[in-house]
Each structure stands twice: as structure tokens, then as C-alpha cells.
Coordinates of C-alpha atoms and ligand atoms in Angstrom, one line a residue:
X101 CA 0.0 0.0 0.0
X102 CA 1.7 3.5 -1.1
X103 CA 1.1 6.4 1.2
X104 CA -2.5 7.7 1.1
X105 CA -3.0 10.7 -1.7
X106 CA -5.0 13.6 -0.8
X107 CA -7.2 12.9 -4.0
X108 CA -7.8 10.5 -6.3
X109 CA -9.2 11.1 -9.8
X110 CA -10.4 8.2 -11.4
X111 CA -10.0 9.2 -15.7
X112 CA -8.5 11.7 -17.1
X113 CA -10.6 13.4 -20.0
X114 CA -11.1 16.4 -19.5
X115 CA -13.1 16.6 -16.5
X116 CA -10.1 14.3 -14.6
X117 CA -6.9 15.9 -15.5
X118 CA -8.4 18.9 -14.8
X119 CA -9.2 18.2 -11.6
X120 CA -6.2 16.8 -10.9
X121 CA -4.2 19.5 -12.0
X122 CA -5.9 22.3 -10.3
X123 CA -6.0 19.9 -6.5
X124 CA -2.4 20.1 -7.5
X125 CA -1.8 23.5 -7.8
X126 CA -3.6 23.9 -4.5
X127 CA -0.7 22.3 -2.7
X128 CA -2.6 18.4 -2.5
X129 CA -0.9 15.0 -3.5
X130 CA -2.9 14.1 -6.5
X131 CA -2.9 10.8 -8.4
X132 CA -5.0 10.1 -11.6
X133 CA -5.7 6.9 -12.9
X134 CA -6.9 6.3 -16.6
X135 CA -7.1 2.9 -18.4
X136 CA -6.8 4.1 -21.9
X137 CA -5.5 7.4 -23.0
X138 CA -4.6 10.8 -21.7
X139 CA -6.8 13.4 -22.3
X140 CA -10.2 10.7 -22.7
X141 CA -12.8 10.9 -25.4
X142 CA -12.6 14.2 -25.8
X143 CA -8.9 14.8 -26.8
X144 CA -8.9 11.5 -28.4
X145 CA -12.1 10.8 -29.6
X146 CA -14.6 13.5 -29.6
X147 CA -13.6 17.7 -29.9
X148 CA -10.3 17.8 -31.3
X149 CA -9.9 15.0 -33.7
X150 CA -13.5 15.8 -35.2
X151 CA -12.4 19.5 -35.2
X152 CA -9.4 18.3 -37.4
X153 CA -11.2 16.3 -39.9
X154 CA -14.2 19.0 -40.3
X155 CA -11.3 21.6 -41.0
X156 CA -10.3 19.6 -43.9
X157 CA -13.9 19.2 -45.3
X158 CA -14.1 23.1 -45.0
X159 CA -11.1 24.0 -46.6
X160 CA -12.1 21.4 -49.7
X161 CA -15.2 22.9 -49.9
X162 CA -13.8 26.5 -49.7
X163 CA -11.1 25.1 -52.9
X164 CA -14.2 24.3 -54.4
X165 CA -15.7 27.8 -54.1
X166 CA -11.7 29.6 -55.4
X167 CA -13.3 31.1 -58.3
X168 CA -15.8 32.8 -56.2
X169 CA -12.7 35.0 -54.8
X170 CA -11.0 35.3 -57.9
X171 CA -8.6 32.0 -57.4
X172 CA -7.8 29.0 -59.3
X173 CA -7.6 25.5 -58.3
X174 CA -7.9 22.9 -60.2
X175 CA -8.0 18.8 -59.8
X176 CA -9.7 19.2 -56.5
X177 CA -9.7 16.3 -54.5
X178 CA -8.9 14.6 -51.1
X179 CA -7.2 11.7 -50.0
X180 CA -9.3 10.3 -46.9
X181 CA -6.4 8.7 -45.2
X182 CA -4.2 11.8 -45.2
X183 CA -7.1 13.2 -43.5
X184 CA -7.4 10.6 -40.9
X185 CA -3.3 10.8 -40.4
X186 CA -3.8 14.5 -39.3
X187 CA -6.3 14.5 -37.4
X188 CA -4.7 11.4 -35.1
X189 CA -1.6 13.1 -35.8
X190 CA -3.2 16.5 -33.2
X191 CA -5.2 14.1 -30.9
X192 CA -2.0 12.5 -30.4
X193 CA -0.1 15.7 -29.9
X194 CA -2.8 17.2 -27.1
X195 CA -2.6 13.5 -25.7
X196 CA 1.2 14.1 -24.9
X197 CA 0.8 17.4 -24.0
X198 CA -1.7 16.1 -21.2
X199 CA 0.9 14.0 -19.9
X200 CA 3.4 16.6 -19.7
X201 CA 1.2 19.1 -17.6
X202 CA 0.3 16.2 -15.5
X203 CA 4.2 15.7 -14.9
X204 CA 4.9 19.1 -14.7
X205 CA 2.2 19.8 -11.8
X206 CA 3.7 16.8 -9.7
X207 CA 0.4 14.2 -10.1
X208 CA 1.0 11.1 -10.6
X209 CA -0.2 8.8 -12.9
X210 CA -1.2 5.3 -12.9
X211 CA -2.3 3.1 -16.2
X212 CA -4.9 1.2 -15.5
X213 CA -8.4 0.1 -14.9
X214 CA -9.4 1.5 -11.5
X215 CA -12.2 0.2 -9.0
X216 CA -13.4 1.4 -5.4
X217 CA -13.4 -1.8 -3.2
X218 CA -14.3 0.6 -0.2
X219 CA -14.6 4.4 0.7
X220 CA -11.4 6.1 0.2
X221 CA -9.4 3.2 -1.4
X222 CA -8.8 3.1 -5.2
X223 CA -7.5 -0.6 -6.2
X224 CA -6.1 -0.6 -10.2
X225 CA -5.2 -3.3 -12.4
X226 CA -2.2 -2.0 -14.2
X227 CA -0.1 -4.2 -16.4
X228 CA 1.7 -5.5 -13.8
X229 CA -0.7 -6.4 -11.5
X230 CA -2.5 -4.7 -9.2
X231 CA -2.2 -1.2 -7.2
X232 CA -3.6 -0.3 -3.9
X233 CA -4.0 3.5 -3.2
X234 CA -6.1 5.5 -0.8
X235 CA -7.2 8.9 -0.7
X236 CA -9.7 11.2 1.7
X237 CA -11.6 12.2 -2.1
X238 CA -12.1 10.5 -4.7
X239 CA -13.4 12.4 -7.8
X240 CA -15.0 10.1 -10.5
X241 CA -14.5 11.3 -14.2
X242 CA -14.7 7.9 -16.0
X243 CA -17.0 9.8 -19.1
X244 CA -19.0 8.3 -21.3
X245 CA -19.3 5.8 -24.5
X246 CA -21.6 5.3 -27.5
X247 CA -25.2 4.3 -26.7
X248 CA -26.3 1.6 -28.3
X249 CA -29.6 0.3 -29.7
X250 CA -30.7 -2.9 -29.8
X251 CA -30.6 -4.0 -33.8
X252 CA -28.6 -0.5 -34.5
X253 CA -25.6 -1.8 -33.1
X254 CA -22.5 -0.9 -34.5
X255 CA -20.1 -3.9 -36.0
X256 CA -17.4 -1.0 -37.3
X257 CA -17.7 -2.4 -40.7
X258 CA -21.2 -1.4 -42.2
X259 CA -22.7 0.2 -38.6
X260 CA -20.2 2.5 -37.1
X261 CA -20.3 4.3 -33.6
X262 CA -18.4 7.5 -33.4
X263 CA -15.2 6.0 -33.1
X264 CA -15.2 4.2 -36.1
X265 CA -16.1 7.3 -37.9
X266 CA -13.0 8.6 -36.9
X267 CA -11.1 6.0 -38.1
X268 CA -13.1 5.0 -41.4
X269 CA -12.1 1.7 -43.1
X270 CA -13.6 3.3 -46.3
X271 CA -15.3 6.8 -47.6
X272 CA -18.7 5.8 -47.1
X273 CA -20.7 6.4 -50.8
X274 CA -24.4 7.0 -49.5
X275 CA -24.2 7.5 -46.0
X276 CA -27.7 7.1 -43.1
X277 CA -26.9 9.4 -39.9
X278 CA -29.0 7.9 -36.9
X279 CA -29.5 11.1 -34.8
X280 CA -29.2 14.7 -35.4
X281 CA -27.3 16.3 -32.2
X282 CA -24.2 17.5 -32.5
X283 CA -22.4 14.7 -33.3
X284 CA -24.3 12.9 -35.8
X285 CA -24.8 16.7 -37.4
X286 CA -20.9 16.8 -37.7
X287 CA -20.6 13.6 -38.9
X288 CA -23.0 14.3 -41.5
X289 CA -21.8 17.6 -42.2
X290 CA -18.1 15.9 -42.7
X291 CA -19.0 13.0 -45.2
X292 CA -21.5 14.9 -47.0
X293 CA -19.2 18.0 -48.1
X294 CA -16.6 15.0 -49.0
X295 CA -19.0 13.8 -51.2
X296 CA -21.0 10.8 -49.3
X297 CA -25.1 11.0 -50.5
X298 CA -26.1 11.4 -47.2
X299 CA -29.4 10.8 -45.0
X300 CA -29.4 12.1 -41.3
X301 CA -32.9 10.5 -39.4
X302 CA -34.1 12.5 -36.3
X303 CA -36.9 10.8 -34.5
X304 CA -37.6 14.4 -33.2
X305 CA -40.0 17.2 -35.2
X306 CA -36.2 18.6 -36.2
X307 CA -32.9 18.5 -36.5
X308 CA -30.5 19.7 -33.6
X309 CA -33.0 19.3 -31.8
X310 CA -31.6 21.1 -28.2
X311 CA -31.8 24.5 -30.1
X312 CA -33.6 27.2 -31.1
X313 CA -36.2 26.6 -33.4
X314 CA -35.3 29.0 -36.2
X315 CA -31.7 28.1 -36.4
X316 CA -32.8 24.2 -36.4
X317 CA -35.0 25.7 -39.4
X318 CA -31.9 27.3 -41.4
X319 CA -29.2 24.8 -40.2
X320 CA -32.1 22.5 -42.5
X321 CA -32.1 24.5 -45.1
X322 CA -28.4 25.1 -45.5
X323 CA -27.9 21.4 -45.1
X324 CA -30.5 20.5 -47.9
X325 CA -28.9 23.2 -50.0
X326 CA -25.6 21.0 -49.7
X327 CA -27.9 18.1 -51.0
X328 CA -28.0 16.3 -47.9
X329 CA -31.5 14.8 -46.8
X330 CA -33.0 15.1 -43.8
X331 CA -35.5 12.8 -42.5
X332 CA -37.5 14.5 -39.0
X333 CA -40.0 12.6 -37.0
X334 CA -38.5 9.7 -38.3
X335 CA -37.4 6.5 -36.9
X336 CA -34.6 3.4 -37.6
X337 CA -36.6 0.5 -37.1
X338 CA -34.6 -1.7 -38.1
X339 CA -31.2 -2.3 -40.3
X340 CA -31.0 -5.2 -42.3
X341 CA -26.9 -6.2 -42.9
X342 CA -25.7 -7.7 -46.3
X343 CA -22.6 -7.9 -47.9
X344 CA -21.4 -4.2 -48.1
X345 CA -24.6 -3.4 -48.0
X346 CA -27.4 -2.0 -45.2
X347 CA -31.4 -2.1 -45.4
X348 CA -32.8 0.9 -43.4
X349 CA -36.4 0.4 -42.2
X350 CA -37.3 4.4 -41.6
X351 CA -40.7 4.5 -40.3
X352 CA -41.8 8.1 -41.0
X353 CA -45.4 8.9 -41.0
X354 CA -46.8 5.8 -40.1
X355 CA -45.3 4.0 -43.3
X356 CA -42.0 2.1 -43.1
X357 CA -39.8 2.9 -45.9
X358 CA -37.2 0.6 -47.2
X359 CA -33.7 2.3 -47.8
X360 CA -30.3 1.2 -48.8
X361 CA -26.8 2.3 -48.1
X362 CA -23.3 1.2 -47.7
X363 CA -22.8 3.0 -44.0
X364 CA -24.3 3.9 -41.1
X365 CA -23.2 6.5 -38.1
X366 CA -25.4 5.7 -35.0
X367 CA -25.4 9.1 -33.2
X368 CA -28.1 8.4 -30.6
X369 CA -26.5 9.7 -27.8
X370 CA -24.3 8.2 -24.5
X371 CA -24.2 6.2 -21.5
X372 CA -22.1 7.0 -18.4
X373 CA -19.3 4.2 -17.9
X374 CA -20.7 3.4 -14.7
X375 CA -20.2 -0.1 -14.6
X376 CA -17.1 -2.3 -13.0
X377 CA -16.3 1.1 -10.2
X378 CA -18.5 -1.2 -7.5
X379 CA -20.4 1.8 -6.9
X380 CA -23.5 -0.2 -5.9
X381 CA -21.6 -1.7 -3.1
X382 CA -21.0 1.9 -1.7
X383 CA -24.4 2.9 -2.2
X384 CA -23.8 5.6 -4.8
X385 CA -27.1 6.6 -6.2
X386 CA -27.4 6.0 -10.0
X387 CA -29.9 7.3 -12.6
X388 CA -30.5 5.5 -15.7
X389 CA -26.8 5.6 -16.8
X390 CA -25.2 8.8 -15.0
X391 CA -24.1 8.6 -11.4
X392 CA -26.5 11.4 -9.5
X393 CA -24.6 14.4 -7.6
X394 CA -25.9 17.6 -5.7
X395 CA -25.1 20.7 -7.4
X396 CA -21.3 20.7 -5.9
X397 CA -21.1 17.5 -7.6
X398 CA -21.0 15.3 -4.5
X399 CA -22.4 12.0 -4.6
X400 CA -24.6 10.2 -1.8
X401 CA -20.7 8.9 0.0
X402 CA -18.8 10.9 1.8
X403 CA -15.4 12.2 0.1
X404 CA -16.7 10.9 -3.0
X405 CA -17.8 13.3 -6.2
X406 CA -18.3 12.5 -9.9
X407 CA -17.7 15.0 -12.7
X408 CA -18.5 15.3 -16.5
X409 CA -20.3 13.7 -18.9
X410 CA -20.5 10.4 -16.1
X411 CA -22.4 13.0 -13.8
X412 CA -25.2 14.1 -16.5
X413 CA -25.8 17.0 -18.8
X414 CA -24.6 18.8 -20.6
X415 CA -22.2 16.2 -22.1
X416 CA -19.5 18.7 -23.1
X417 CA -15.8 19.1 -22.0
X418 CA -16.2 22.1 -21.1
X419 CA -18.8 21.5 -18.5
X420 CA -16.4 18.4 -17.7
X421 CA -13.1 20.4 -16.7
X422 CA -15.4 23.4 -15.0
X423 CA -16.7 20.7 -12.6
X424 CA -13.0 19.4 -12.5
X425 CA -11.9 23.1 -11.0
X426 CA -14.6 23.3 -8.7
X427 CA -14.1 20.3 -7.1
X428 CA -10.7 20.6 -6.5
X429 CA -10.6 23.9 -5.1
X430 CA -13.7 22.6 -2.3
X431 CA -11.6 19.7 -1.8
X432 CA -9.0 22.2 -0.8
X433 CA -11.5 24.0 1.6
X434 CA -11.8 27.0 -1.0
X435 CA -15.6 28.8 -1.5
X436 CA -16.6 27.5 -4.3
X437 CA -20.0 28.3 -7.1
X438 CA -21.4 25.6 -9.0
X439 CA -21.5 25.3 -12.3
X440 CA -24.5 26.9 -13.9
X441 CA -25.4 24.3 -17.0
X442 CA -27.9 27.4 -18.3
X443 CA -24.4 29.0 -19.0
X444 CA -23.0 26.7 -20.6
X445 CA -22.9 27.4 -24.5
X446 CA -23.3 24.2 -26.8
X447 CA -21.2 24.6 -30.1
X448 CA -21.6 22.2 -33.1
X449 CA -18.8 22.5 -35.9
X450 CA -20.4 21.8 -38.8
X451 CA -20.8 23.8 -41.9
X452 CA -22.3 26.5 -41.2
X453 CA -21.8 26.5 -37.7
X454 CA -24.5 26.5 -34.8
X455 CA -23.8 27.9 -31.2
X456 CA -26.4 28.8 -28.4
X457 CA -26.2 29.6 -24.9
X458 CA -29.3 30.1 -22.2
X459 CA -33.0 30.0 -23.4
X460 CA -34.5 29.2 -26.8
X461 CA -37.4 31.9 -27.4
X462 CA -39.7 28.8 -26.8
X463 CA -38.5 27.8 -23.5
X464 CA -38.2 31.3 -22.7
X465 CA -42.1 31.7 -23.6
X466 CA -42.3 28.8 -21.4
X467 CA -41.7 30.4 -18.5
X468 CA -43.9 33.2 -18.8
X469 CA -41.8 35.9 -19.3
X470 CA -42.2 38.8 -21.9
X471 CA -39.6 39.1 -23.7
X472 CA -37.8 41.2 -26.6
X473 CA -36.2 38.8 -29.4
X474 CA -33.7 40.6 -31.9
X475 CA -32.1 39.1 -35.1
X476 CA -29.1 39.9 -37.0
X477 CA -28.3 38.4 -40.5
X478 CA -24.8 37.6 -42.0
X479 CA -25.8 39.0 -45.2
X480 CA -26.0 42.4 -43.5
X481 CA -22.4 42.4 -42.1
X482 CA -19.7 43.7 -44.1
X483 CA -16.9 41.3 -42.6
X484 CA -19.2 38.1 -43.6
X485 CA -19.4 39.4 -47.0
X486 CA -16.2 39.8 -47.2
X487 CA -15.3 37.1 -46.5
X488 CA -17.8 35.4 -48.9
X489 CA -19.8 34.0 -45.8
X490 CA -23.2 35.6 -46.1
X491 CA -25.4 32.9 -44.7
X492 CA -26.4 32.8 -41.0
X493 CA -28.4 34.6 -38.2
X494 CA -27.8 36.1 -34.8
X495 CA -30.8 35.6 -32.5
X496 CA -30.7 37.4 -29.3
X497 CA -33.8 37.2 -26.5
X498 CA -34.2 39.6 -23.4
X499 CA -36.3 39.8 -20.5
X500 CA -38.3 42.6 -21.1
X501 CA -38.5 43.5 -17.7
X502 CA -35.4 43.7 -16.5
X503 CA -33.1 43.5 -19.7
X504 CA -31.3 40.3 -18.9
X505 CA -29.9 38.5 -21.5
X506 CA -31.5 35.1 -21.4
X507 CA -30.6 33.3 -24.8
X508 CA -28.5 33.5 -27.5
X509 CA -28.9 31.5 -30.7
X510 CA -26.1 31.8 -33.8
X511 CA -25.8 30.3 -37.4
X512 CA -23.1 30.8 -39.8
X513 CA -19.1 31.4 -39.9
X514 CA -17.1 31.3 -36.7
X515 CA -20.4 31.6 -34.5
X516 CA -18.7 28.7 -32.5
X517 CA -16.0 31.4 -31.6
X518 CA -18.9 34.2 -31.2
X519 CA -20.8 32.8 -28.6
X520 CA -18.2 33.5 -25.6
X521 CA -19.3 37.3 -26.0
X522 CA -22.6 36.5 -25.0
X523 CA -21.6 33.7 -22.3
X524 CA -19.4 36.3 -20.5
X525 CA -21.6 38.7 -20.9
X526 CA -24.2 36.2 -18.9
X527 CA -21.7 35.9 -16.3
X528 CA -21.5 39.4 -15.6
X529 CA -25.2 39.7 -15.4
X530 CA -25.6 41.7 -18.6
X531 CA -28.1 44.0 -19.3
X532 CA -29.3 45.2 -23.1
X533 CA -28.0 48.7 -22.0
X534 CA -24.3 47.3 -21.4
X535 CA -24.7 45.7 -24.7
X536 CA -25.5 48.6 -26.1
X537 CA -23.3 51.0 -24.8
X538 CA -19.9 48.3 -25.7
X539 CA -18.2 49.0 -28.8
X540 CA -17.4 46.4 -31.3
X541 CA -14.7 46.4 -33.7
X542 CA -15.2 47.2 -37.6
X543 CA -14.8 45.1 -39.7
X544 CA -15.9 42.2 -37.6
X545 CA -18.5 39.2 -37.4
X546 CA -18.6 40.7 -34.1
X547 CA -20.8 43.5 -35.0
X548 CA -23.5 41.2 -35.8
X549 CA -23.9 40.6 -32.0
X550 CA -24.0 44.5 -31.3
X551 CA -26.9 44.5 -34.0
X552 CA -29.7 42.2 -33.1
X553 CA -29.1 43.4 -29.5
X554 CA -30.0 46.7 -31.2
X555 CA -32.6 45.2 -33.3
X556 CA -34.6 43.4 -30.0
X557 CA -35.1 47.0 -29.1
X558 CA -36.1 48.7 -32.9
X559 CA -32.7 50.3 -33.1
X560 CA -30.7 48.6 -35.3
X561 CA -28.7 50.8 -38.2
X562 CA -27.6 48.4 -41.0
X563 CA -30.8 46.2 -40.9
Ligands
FAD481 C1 -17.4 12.5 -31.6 C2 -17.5 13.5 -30.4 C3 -17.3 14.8 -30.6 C4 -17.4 15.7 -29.5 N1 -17.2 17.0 -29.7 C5 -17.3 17.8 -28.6 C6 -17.1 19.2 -28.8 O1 -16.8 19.7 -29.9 N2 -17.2 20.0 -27.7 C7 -17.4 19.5 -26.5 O2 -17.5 20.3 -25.5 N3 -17.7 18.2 -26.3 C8 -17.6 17.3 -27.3 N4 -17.8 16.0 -27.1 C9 -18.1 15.5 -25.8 C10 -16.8 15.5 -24.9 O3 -15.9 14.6 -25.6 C11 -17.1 15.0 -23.5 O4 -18.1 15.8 -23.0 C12 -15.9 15.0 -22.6 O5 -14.9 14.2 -23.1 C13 -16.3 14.5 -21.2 O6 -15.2 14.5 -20.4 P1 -15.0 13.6 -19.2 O7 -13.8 14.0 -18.5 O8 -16.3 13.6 -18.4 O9 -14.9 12.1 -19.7 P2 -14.1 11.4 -20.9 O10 -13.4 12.4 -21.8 O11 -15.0 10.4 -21.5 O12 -12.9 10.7 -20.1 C14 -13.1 9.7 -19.2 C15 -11.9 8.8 -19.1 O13 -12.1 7.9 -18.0 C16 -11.4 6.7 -18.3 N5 -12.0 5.6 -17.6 C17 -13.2 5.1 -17.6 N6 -13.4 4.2 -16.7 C18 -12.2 4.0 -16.0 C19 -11.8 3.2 -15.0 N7 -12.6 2.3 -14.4 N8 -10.5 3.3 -14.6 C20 -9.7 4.2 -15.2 N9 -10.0 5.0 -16.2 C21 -11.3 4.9 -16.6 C22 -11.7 6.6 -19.8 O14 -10.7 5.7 -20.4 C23 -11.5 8.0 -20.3 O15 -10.2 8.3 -20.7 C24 -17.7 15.1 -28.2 C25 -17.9 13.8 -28.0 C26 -17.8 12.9 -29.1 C27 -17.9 11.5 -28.9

């Protein structure tokens, strides 16, 4: 038995090495254990090597579009394993880079699978056997995996779950999407501008179906416009498997419909890796998949606190290393706020882009409020014409009693970059009038946010 740690972390995406690095920098004797790779799904994965490969479809379609800006490039074409070698090349890079902060903040690391035979003891199967530690906290940040349904499940030859996407054994030639959240939308978005025929099926009325109504509206129409079909209120009933060859049973109003393809992407969401921790022996309350925590993330056991996408929604990184902080800094008896998810902004990287933080104008409608909506278009904005990126919206909704900010809703270049000005001005408790009275720089995308603040209250001067 090694001498006890002040806290264990038990994975280390993004929510664990987090943690573990920040309880370090507070002075505690931190050890993390992961039974895979630095840096989890989401360095190796889920954000960054999707971000990679969705760069290269944008930049082929921008070669595509040289003429439009007075270039010329000719025998456009890709080659998809190039493609996949840079974008393991980066997750590879940020996985190393993860190991050297880890290192450099004095934690230490263990490889391997870890359990929790009792409160406050960690026990890990390494390649070498196994390890003993023990800790007063423990901070759970195993994540998540693919969730599978039964007769969509994926074989990573004709079926594939994200990961398989990642690492295609093919380009896929007509292409189904089961699910149309963020990341069967990026998937989509991906294949389709590399020239898969693609189909994305939402069993909800529409696609990305978390945000605002309108942008769900345009992201469909710019999708459809890229000649990718989109199948709402529809449902996989069934796949039939063949020799390089799938049968979709869609069921869409109240007829089945029989369709064929050569790949699927099943995008219908995640379950916590809960299992094989022995949680139920110490009583740790569990709901549906995702281990249930107060708002400080603290679980039912003393000393013991789950994180990230294994603690619930939202299931984003960011969320995941927020929660990390703050539960490092209680464990080292700081004051601590918890993390607000109604602040959290959701970012999809397709093409265009969607971002949203706070209320849709539904939700918002919901609650009773009045409220004061303003839009902005791209086609408006100097800076998105010049840069030949004209399509997209800015949505903004206030509370028309008291000006606060409550939603934001974005489609179009770079909103996935935009959205921060909105989520800090949340944070700061913004009013319409400080959004009014802040200057935004010219020539800038930027500006479009200044507008439909503008416009929710009739004054907007280039709309
Ligand atoms: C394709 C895809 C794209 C995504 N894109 C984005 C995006 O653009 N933006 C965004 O915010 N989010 C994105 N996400 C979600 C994001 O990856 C997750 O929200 C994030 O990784 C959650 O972090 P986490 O620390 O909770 O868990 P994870 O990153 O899942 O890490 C958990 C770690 O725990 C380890 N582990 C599990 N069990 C044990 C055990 N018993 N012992 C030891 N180690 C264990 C695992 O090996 C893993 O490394 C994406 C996800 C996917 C799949």
C-alpha cells in the first residue's frame, strides 16, 4: 500500500486531468488513474480529432468555391487517409501534452483500470498487477461511450459508432446518420461535403434538436442546399446487414420505408461508464446511466464526487473540466460556485456552424416571461461578405423586464468562436443597455452581436 494521496481522480478526460491539476496547484498529493489514454474521449475521440477532420472538409469545400474569390484551383480532390493521419496526428499531440502538464504539476499517474473496493481506497489493475492507493476524495471522471440500440448496433464495418467514424475503413458512398445532435450533425456535415449522398434521421420534429427553433429551421435548409437529406419525426426501425450493403427500415409517418446504403453512423447519444467502479456496493445513487450528484457534484458517499459527462448533462468538455476546478478547489476547503449548466454554450462545428447559450425563445415563452427577441443576418455584415460568408443569423432574446440577457442563438461562420461574448456577458449579469453602450470592432462578425441586441429593441442601423 503507497502512502495515502490527498485525492484520487479516477480518468483523465477532460473533466479528470483537470481536476487533478488544479488539486495540484492547490498544494494536495494528486494521483489520476486512466485505463486508456490521456486526455479521454474528448482529446482523443470526440472535440479535437472531429475538429481536425471537419477543418479539412471546410477548406475542400472553400477550394471548391476559389473562383468565387478570384482564385484557381484545379484537380480538386482529397485523399481520406491523409485526412485521418492529421487529425490522429493532433489528438496524439494534445494526448502528450496532457501527460506533460500532468508531470509538470507533480500528479502522478497510474495506467490502468481502477475500482473502489471501499470508501477512500482506489485498487487498479495495471499491467503489472495490481495497485492499492487510498485517498480522503475521490473524484470520479470515467465519461461516457456510445449508446447503443438494440438492432442499431454498430459492427465498425457497415454500422459505425463515433469512433469508427474517426477511423473510417472506407469513404462511405451513401451515407444514413441515426441522430441529429451535435455529433451525428458533424458527422453528417463531414461526409456529406466530401462527397458521401447522405441521409441524417431525427426521431424528433427537427434536427439539432436542443436548439432554437429557427436556427434548427436554417441549419435545414443550408444542409438541404448542400444536397444532404433530412429525415424529421422519423425513426430506424430496423437495419438489415448484407454484404457491403445496409437495409434501413425508416418509419416516418406511419409508413416504413425501405432504404439502402453502404454505411451507417449511429449518433443516438451516451451512456455513463458506470459499470465495474463497484459503486452499488458503496451505495452511490445512480440514474438510468449517469451517477447522481448535488449541485457541488458530490455523490450520496462521503469524500466521494463525480464530474462530467458520467455525472449528466450537458455532455461537453467544457462542462467536464469546469466541474474538474470546482471540485478541486472545495476539496482544498476554497468557497466555491457551482456550475450553472444554463451558461453553458453548446457549439456544433459543422458547416455552417450553430452555437447557443441560455433559453431558446420557446423555452423562454415557457416560462412566462415577456420578452424582446432581436435578429441579426450575416448577409447584413460587411466582414461576412467579405469574407464570402453571407449565410447565417444572430438571434438574441431579453427579459423585457429587467433586460437580462437570457438566450442567444447563432448560425453561420465562426459563431462557434462568437458565442463567448454572449456567455461572459451572462456571467456578468448583462443588461441590453451594457450591450448597447460596448463598442465592437469594424470590420468584424462581431458586429452582428451588437446588432440584433439593437434590433430586439427597434434600433438597429444596418438592418
Ligand atoms: C465525436 C464526439 C465529438 C465531440 N465533440 C465535442 C465538442 O466539440 N465540444 C465538447 O465540449 N464536447 C464534445 N464532445 C463531448 C466530450 O468529448 C465529452 O463531454 C468529454 O470528453 C467529457 O469529459 P469527461 O472527463 O467527463 O470524460 P471522458 O473524456 O470520457 O474521459 C473519461 C476517461 O475515463 C477513463 N476511464 C473510464 N473508466 C475508467 C476506470 N474504471 N479506470 C480508469 N479510467 C477509466 C476513460 O478511459 C476516459 O479516458 C464530443 C464527443 C464525441 C464522442
Amino acid at each position: 500500500m503507497s502512502t495515502p494521496f490527498d485525492v484520487i481522480v479516477i480518468g483523465a478526460g477532460p473533466g479528470g486531468y483537470v481536476a487533478a491539476i488544479r488539486a495540484a496547484q492547490l498544494g494536495l498529493k494528486v494521483a489520476v488513474v486512466e485505463r486508456e489514454h490521456l486526455g479521454g474521449i474528448c482529446l482523443n475521440w470526440g472535440c479535437i480529432p472531429t475538429k481536425a477532420m471537419l477543418r479539412s472538409a471546410e477548406i475542400f469545400h472553400l477550394m471548391h468555391r476559389a473562383k468565387d474569390f478570384g482564385l484557381k484551383a484545379e484537380g480538386i480532390g482529397y485523399d481520406l487517409d491523409a485526412v485521418v493521419k492529421r487529425s490522429r496526428g493532433i489528438a496524439k499531440q494534445l494526448n502528450s501534452g496532457v501527460g506533460h502538464l500532468l508531470k509538470k504539476n507533480k500528479v502522478t499517474v497510474v495506467m490502468g483500470a481502477a475500482t473502489i473496493p471501499a470508501e477512500g481506497k482506489v485498487s487498479v489493475t495495471t499491467g503489472k498487477g495490481t495497485q492499492e492507493l487510498t485517498a480522503k476524495a475521490i473524484i470520479l471522471a470515467t465519461g461516457a461511450r456510445a449508446r447503443e440500440l438494440p438492432g442499431l448496433e454498430a459492427d465498425g464495418d457497415l454500422v459505425w459508432t463515433y469512433k469508427h467514424a474517426l477511423l473510417p475503413p472506407r469513404m462511405p458512398k451513401r451515407l444514413l446518420v441515426i441522430g441529429s445532435g451535435a455529433i451525428g450533425i458533424e458527422f453528417a456535415s463531414f461526409y456529406n461535403t466530401l462527397g458521401a449522398e447522405t441521409v441524417v434521421v431525427e426521431v424528433l420534429d427537427r434536427i439539432l434538436p436542443v436548439e432554437d427553433a429557427e436556427i434548427s429551421a436554417l441549419a435545414r435548409k443550408a444542409f438541404e442546399g448542400q444536397g444532404m437529406t433530412l429525415m424529421e419525426s422519423a425513426m430506424v426501425k430496423k437495419l438489415d446487414r448484407g454484404q457491403g450493403k445496409v437495409t434501413a427500415h425508416i418509419e416516418t409517418g406511419g409508413k416504413v420505408e425501405k432504404m439502402a446504403f453502404d454505411t451507417v453512423i449511429s449518433a443516438v447519444g451516451i451512456v455513463g461508464n458506470t459499470e465495474g467502479l463497484g459503486l452499488e456496493g458503496l451505495g452511490v445513487k445512480i440514474d438510468r446511466t449517469h451517477v447522481v450528484t448535488d449541485a457541488y457534484c458530490r455523490t450520496e458517499v462521503e469524500g466521494l464526487y463525480a464530474i462530467g459527462d458520467l455525472a449528466g448533462p450537458p455532455w461537453l468538455a467544457h462542462k467536464a473540466s469546469h466541474e474538474g476546478v470546482m471540485v478541486a478547489e472545495m476539496i482544498a476547503g476554497k468557497q466555491v460556485h457551482p456550475v450553472k449548466p444554463e451558461s453553458i454554450a453548446g457549439c456544433t462545428y459543422c458547416h455552417p456552424q450553430v452555437a447557443s447559450v441560455g433559453m431558446t425563445e420557446a423555452r423562454a415563452k415557457e416560462t412566462g416571461r415577456k420578452i424582446k427577441v432581436g435578429r441579426f443576418p450575416f448577409m447584413a455584415n460587411g466582414k461576412a461578405i467579405a469574407l464570402g460568408e453571407s449565410e447565417g443569423l444572430v438571434k438574441v432574446i431579453f427579459d423585457q423586464a429587467t433586460g437580462e440577457l437570457l438566450g442567444a442563438h447563432m448560425i453561420g461562420a465562426e459563431v462557434t468562436e462568437l458565442i463567448q461574448g454572449y456567455v461572459v456577458g451572462r456571467q456578468l449579469e448583462t443588461t441590453e443597455e451594457d450591450l448597447m453602450h460596448t463598442v465592437f470592432p469594424h470590420p468584424t462578425l462581431s458586429e452582428m452581436m451588437h446588432e440584433a441586441v439593437l434590433d430586439a429593441y427597434g434600433r438597429a442601423i444596418h438592418f
